[in-house]
GROMACS .gro file of C-alpha atoms in nm:
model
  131
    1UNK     CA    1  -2.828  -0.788  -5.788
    2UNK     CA    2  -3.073  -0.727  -5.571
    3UNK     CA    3  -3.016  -0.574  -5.199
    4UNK     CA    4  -3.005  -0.859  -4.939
    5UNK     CA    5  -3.376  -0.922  -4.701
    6UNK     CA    6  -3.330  -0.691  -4.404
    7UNK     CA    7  -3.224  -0.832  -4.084
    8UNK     CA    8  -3.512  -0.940  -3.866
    9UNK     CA    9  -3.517  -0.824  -3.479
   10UNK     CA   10  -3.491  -1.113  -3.226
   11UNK     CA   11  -3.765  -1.078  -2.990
   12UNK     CA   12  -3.791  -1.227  -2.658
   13UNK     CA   13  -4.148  -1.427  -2.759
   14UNK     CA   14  -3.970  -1.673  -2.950
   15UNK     CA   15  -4.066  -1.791  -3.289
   16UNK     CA   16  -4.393  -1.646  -3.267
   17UNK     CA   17  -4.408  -1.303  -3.362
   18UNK     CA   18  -4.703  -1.044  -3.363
   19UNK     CA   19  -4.770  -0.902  -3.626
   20UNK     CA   20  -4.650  -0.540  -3.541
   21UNK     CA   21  -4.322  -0.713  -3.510
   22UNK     CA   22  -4.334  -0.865  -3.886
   23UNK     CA   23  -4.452  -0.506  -4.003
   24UNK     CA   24  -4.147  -0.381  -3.818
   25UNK     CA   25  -3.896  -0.614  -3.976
   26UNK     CA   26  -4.033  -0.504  -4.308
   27UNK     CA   27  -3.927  -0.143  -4.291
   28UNK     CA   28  -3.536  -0.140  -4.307
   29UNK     CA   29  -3.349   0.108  -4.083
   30UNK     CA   30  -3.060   0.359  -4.143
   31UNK     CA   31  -2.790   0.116  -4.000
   32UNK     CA   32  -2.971  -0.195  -4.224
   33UNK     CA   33  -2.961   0.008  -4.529
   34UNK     CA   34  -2.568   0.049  -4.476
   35UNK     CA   35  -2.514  -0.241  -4.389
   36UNK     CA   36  -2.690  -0.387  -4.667
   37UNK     CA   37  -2.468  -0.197  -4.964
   38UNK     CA   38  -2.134  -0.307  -5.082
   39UNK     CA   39  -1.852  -0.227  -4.888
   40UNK     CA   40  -1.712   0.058  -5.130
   41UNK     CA   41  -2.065   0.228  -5.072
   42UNK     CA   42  -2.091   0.218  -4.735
   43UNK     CA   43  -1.814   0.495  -4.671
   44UNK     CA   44  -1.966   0.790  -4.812
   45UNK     CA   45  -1.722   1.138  -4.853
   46UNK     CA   46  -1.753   1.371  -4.547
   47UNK     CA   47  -1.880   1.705  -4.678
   48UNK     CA   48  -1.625   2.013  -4.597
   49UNK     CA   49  -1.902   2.188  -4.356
   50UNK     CA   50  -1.892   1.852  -4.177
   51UNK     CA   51  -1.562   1.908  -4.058
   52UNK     CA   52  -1.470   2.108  -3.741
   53UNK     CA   53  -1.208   2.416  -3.792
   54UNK     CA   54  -0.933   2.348  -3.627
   55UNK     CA   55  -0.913   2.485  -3.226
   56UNK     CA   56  -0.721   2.845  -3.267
   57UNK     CA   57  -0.525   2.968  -2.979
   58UNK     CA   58  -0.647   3.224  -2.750
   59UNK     CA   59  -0.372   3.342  -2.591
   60UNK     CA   60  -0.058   3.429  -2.822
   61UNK     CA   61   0.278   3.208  -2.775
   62UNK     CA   62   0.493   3.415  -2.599
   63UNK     CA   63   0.814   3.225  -2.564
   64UNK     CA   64   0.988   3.120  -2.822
   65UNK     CA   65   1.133   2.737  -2.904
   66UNK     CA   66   1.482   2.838  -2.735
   67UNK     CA   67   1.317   3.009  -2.459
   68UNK     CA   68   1.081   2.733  -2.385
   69UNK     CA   69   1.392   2.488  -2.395
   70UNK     CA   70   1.549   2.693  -2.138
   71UNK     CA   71   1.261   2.725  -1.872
   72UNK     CA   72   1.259   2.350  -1.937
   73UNK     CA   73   1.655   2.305  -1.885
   74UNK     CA   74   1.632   2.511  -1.551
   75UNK     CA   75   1.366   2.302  -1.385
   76UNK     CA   76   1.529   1.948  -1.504
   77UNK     CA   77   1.808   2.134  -1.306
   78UNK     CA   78   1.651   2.250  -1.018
   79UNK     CA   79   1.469   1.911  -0.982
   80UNK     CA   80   1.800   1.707  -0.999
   81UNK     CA   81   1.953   1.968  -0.787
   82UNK     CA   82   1.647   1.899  -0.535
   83UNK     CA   83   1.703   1.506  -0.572
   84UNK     CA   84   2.009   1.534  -0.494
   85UNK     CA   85   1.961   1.724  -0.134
   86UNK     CA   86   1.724   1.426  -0.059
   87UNK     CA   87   1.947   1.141  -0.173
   88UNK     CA   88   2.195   1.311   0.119
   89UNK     CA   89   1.960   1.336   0.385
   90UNK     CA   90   1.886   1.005   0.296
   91UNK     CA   91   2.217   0.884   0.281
   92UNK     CA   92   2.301   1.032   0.654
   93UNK     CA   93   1.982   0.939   0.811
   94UNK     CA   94   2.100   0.608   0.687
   95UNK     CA   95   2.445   0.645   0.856
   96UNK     CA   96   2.235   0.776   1.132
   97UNK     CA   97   2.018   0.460   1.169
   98UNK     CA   98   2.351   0.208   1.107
   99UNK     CA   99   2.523   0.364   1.400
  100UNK     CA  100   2.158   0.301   1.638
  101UNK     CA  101   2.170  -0.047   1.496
  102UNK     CA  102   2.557  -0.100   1.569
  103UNK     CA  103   2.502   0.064   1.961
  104UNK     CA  104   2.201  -0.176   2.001
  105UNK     CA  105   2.383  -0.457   1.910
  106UNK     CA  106   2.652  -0.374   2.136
  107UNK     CA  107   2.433  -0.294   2.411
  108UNK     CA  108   2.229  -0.640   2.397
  109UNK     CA  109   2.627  -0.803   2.436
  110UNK     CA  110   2.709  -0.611   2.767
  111UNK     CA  111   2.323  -0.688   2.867
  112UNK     CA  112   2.423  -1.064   2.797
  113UNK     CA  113   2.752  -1.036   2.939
  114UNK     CA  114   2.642  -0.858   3.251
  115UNK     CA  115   2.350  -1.129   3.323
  116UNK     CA  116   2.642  -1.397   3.290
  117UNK     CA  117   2.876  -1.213   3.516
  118UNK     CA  118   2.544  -1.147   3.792
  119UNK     CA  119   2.503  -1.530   3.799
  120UNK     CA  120   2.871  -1.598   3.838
  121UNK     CA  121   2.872  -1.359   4.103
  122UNK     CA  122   2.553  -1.508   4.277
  123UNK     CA  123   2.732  -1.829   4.270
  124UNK     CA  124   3.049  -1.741   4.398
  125UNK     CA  125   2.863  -1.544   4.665
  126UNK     CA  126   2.669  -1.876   4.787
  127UNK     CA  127   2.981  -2.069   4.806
  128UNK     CA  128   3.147  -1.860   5.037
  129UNK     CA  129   2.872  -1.731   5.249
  130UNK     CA  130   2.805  -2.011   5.602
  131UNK     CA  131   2.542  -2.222   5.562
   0.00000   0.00000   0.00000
């Protein structure tokens, strides 16, 4: 069968088109003319100078599997290793901070007891003194 009519542009005049714009939608472009064949056609086979060599290595791999396993084994290490040294500062400076919370509680209870034991005392103090 015959090819299907080429697309026409949309143009912002509206139904009325000029007539470069009809000559235009006459002439079918490179995407049209895909997009006009049968599926199957449309996917043409890439041609083998189309196709980039593959990236080659400048520098040469100097460890092997085993030694790259190993650099990787001793930093896991050494970063646990340095996790671990924070989770214990963290741990006493936690310890650190309970004990500042456990002295200010205790310290707001003698400030509350002392202001108790002040306003006994004022009282007493106005009893006995002559008027």
């Amino acid at each position: 069968g015959a090819p299907p009519a080429p697309a026409r542009p949309w143009h912002a005049d509206g139904p009325e088109e000029s007539g470069a714009a009809v000559a235009a939608a006459s002439e079918t472009t490179p995407i049209e003319q895909i997009c006009s064949r049968p599926t199957s056609a449309a996917v043409e086979p890439m041609e083998v100078e189309d196709i980039a060599p593959p990236v080659q290595r400048t520098e040469p791999v100097a460890l092997s599997r085993v030694d790259g396993l190993s650099v990787l084994e001793r930093k896991i290490l050494e970063r646990n290793e340095r996790f671990r040294r924070e989770n214990e500062a963290l741990k006493s400076e936690n310890e650190r901070l309970r004990g500042l919370r456990e002295l200010s509680e205790e310290t707001r209870r003698f400030q509350e007891e002392n202001s108790r034991l002040r306003k006994d005392l004022d009282s007493k103090l106005q009893q006995t003194s002559p008027p």
